[in-house]
Amino acid sequence: QVQLVESGGGLVEAGGSLRLSCAASGSISVINLMGWYRQAPGKQRELVATVTRNGSPNYADSVKGRFTISRDNAKNTAYLQMNSLKPEDTGIYYCNAVVRRAVDTPWYNFWGQGTQVTVSS
């Protein structure tokens, strides 16, 4: 099995910063895409940012210029640096990874348990 463990969430004032980490462990051969999604109360889960294995990022328009996604393939870890936080960034942030557990096996999608980010105005 594969586990994704997020950390780094918390309570911060508007304009502040947080850095989220997502560490993948378990039966992993290679991780393809890694990403961060968030879900605000009463809303659907939405994409925040993704990063390919070679480091190419993709961002939701709402976070461009404020958030930076990165990864360390040697550590099977992804990061999300969040600057200039706004109250509308509040939500549960989930890590996602597309994983192959062995050579020539299917790719599977895994999720972490989520970490709460709260931005006060």
PDB file of C-alpha atoms in Angstrom:
ATOM      1  CA  GLN A   1       0.000   0.000   0.000  1.00  0.00           C
ATOM      2  CA  VAL A   2       0.976   3.641  -0.392  1.00  0.00           C
ATOM      3  CA  GLN A   3       0.538   6.336   2.255  1.00  0.00           C
ATOM      4  CA  LEU A   4       0.583  10.085   1.766  1.00  0.00           C
ATOM      5  CA  VAL A   5       1.075  12.156   4.898  1.00  0.00           C
ATOM      6  CA  GLU A   6       0.543  15.915   4.809  1.00  0.00           C
ATOM      7  CA  SER A   7       1.918  18.372   7.332  1.00  0.00           C
ATOM      8  CA  GLY A   8       2.364  22.106   7.773  1.00  0.00           C
ATOM      9  CA  GLY A   9      -1.206  23.316   7.977  1.00  0.00           C
ATOM     10  CA  GLY A  10      -2.404  25.720  10.629  1.00  0.00           C
ATOM     11  CA  LEU A  11      -3.910  29.083  11.428  1.00  0.00           C
ATOM     12  CA  VAL A  12      -2.381  32.198   9.898  1.00  0.00           C
ATOM     13  CA  GLU A  13      -3.413  35.816   9.435  1.00  0.00           C
ATOM     14  CA  ALA A  14      -4.194  37.179   6.000  1.00  0.00           C
ATOM     15  CA  GLY A  15      -0.988  38.084   4.203  1.00  0.00           C
ATOM     16  CA  GLY A  16       0.961  35.396   5.997  1.00  0.00           C
ATOM     17  CA  SER A  17       2.673  32.260   4.717  1.00  0.00           C
ATOM     18  CA  LEU A  18       2.571  28.524   5.265  1.00  0.00           C
ATOM     19  CA  ARG A  19       4.513  25.651   3.779  1.00  0.00           C
ATOM     20  CA  LEU A  20       2.811  22.303   3.312  1.00  0.00           C
ATOM     21  CA  SER A  21       4.665  19.022   2.900  1.00  0.00           C
ATOM     22  CA  CYS A  22       3.449  15.692   1.560  1.00  0.00           C
ATOM     23  CA  ALA A  23       5.561  12.608   2.128  1.00  0.00           C
ATOM     24  CA  ALA A  24       4.756   9.429   0.224  1.00  0.00           C
ATOM     25  CA  SER A  25       5.805   6.045   1.573  1.00  0.00           C
ATOM     26  CA  GLY A  26       5.109   2.379   1.097  1.00  0.00           C
ATOM     27  CA  SER A  27       5.245   0.211  -1.981  1.00  0.00           C
ATOM     28  CA  ILE A  28       6.456   2.771  -4.538  1.00  0.00           C
ATOM     29  CA  SER A  29       8.378   2.210  -7.738  1.00  0.00           C
ATOM     30  CA  VAL A  30       7.896   5.663  -9.212  1.00  0.00           C
ATOM     31  CA  ILE A  31       5.640   8.665  -8.667  1.00  0.00           C
ATOM     32  CA  ASN A  32       4.391  10.514 -11.726  1.00  0.00           C
ATOM     33  CA  LEU A  33       2.226  13.552 -11.059  1.00  0.00           C
ATOM     34  CA  MET A  34       1.941  15.009  -7.540  1.00  0.00           C
ATOM     35  CA  GLY A  35      -0.502  17.685  -6.588  1.00  0.00           C
ATOM     36  CA  TRP A  36      -2.401  19.655  -4.011  1.00  0.00           C
ATOM     37  CA  TYR A  37      -6.156  20.063  -3.894  1.00  0.00           C
ATOM     38  CA  ARG A  38      -8.326  21.885  -1.381  1.00  0.00           C
ATOM     39  CA  GLN A  39     -11.884  21.776  -0.161  1.00  0.00           C
ATOM     40  CA  ALA A  40     -13.603  24.670   1.542  1.00  0.00           C
ATOM     41  CA  PRO A  41     -16.696  24.132   3.698  1.00  0.00           C
ATOM     42  CA  GLY A  42     -19.735  23.557   1.505  1.00  0.00           C
ATOM     43  CA  LYS A  43     -17.684  23.476  -1.687  1.00  0.00           C
ATOM     44  CA  GLN A  44     -16.279  20.815  -3.954  1.00  0.00           C
ATOM     45  CA  ARG A  45     -12.645  19.806  -3.879  1.00  0.00           C
ATOM     46  CA  GLU A  46     -10.643  21.893  -6.342  1.00  0.00           C
ATOM     47  CA  LEU A  47      -7.214  21.772  -7.892  1.00  0.00           C
ATOM     48  CA  VAL A  48      -4.594  24.050  -6.354  1.00  0.00           C
ATOM     49  CA  ALA A  49      -1.400  22.975  -8.093  1.00  0.00           C
ATOM     50  CA  THR A  50       0.318  19.977  -9.660  1.00  0.00           C
ATOM     51  CA  VAL A  51       3.908  19.190 -10.519  1.00  0.00           C
ATOM     52  CA  THR A  52       5.276  16.616 -12.943  1.00  0.00           C
ATOM     53  CA  ARG A  53       8.152  14.319 -12.160  1.00  0.00           C
ATOM     54  CA  ASN A  54      10.554  16.646 -13.978  1.00  0.00           C
ATOM     55  CA  GLY A  55       9.310  19.632 -11.985  1.00  0.00           C
ATOM     56  CA  SER A  56       6.908  21.336 -14.376  1.00  0.00           C
ATOM     57  CA  PRO A  57       4.195  23.094 -12.351  1.00  0.00           C
ATOM     58  CA  ASN A  58       0.584  23.895 -13.066  1.00  0.00           C
ATOM     59  CA  TYR A  59      -1.497  26.278 -10.940  1.00  0.00           C
ATOM     60  CA  ALA A  60      -5.089  27.268 -10.472  1.00  0.00           C
ATOM     61  CA  ASP A  61      -5.610  30.858 -11.549  1.00  0.00           C
ATOM     62  CA  SER A  62      -6.602  31.813  -8.009  1.00  0.00           C
ATOM     63  CA  VAL A  63      -3.157  30.971  -6.595  1.00  0.00           C
ATOM     64  CA  LYS A  64      -0.824  31.953  -9.450  1.00  0.00           C
ATOM     65  CA  GLY A  65       1.907  34.280  -8.261  1.00  0.00           C
ATOM     66  CA  ARG A  66       1.273  33.424  -4.591  1.00  0.00           C
ATOM     67  CA  PHE A  67       1.805  29.658  -4.306  1.00  0.00           C
ATOM     68  CA  THR A  68       4.785  27.585  -5.422  1.00  0.00           C
ATOM     69  CA  ILE A  69       4.714  23.814  -5.784  1.00  0.00           C
ATOM     70  CA  SER A  70       7.890  21.746  -5.779  1.00  0.00           C
ATOM     71  CA  ARG A  71       9.014  18.176  -5.166  1.00  0.00           C
ATOM     72  CA  ASP A  72      11.997  16.120  -4.117  1.00  0.00           C
ATOM     73  CA  ASN A  73      11.933  12.858  -6.030  1.00  0.00           C
ATOM     74  CA  ALA A  74      14.623  11.295  -3.858  1.00  0.00           C
ATOM     75  CA  LYS A  75      12.404  11.813  -0.817  1.00  0.00           C
ATOM     76  CA  ASN A  76       9.074  11.135  -2.565  1.00  0.00           C
ATOM     77  CA  THR A  77       7.923  14.438  -1.127  1.00  0.00           C
ATOM     78  CA  ALA A  78       5.996  17.386  -2.529  1.00  0.00           C
ATOM     79  CA  TYR A  79       5.801  20.877  -1.086  1.00  0.00           C
ATOM     80  CA  LEU A  80       3.448  23.806  -1.392  1.00  0.00           C
ATOM     81  CA  GLN A  81       4.782  27.209  -0.385  1.00  0.00           C
ATOM     82  CA  MET A  82       1.826  29.522   0.184  1.00  0.00           C
ATOM     83  CA  ASN A  83       2.470  33.257   0.423  1.00  0.00           C
ATOM     84  CA  SER A  84       0.142  36.260   0.631  1.00  0.00           C
ATOM     85  CA  LEU A  85      -2.581  34.038   2.009  1.00  0.00           C
ATOM     86  CA  LYS A  86      -6.177  35.191   1.812  1.00  0.00           C
ATOM     87  CA  PRO A  87      -9.238  34.133   3.834  1.00  0.00           C
ATOM     88  CA  GLU A  88     -10.591  32.453   0.706  1.00  0.00           C
ATOM     89  CA  ASP A  89      -7.591  30.087   0.800  1.00  0.00           C
ATOM     90  CA  THR A  90      -9.101  28.488   3.907  1.00  0.00           C
ATOM     91  CA  GLY A  91      -9.892  24.801   3.577  1.00  0.00           C
ATOM     92  CA  ILE A  92      -8.605  21.280   3.935  1.00  0.00           C
ATOM     93  CA  TYR A  93      -5.603  20.730   1.694  1.00  0.00           C
ATOM     94  CA  TYR A  94      -5.158  17.246   0.257  1.00  0.00           C
ATOM     95  CA  CYS A  95      -2.078  15.770  -1.339  1.00  0.00           C
ATOM     96  CA  ASN A  96      -2.453  13.571  -4.407  1.00  0.00           C
ATOM     97  CA  ALA A  97       0.026  11.300  -6.134  1.00  0.00           C
ATOM     98  CA  VAL A  98      -0.107   9.073  -9.189  1.00  0.00           C
ATOM     99  CA  VAL A  99       1.994   6.050  -8.313  1.00  0.00           C
ATOM    100  CA  ARG A 100       3.322   2.943  -9.999  1.00  0.00           C
ATOM    101  CA  ARG A 101       4.136   0.298  -7.410  1.00  0.00           C
ATOM    102  CA  ALA A 102       6.282  -1.880  -9.663  1.00  0.00           C
ATOM    103  CA  VAL A 103       7.673  -1.892 -13.169  1.00  0.00           C
ATOM    104  CA  ASP A 104       5.067  -2.502 -15.882  1.00  0.00           C
ATOM    105  CA  THR A 105       2.122  -2.265 -13.485  1.00  0.00           C
ATOM    106  CA  PRO A 106      -0.793   0.163 -13.640  1.00  0.00           C
ATOM    107  CA  TRP A 107      -0.698   3.694 -12.299  1.00  0.00           C
ATOM    108  CA  TYR A 108      -2.857   4.294  -9.232  1.00  0.00           C
ATOM    109  CA  ASN A 109      -4.162   7.502  -7.694  1.00  0.00           C
ATOM    110  CA  PHE A 110      -3.597   8.034  -3.954  1.00  0.00           C
ATOM    111  CA  TRP A 111      -4.777  10.723  -1.531  1.00  0.00           C
ATOM    112  CA  GLY A 112      -3.583  11.937   1.833  1.00  0.00           C
ATOM    113  CA  GLN A 113      -5.847  12.502   4.804  1.00  0.00           C
ATOM    114  CA  GLY A 114      -5.722  16.284   4.476  1.00  0.00           C
ATOM    115  CA  THR A 115      -4.389  19.153   6.541  1.00  0.00           C
ATOM    116  CA  GLN A 116      -6.412  22.157   7.657  1.00  0.00           C
ATOM    117  CA  VAL A 117      -5.395  25.641   6.555  1.00  0.00           C
ATOM    118  CA  THR A 118      -7.248  28.545   8.117  1.00  0.00           C
ATOM    119  CA  VAL A 119      -6.584  32.148   7.114  1.00  0.00           C
ATOM    120  CA  SER A 120      -8.083  34.804   9.364  1.00  0.00           C
ATOM    121  CA  SER A 121      -9.000  38.243   8.099  1.00  0.00           C
TER     122      SER A 121
END
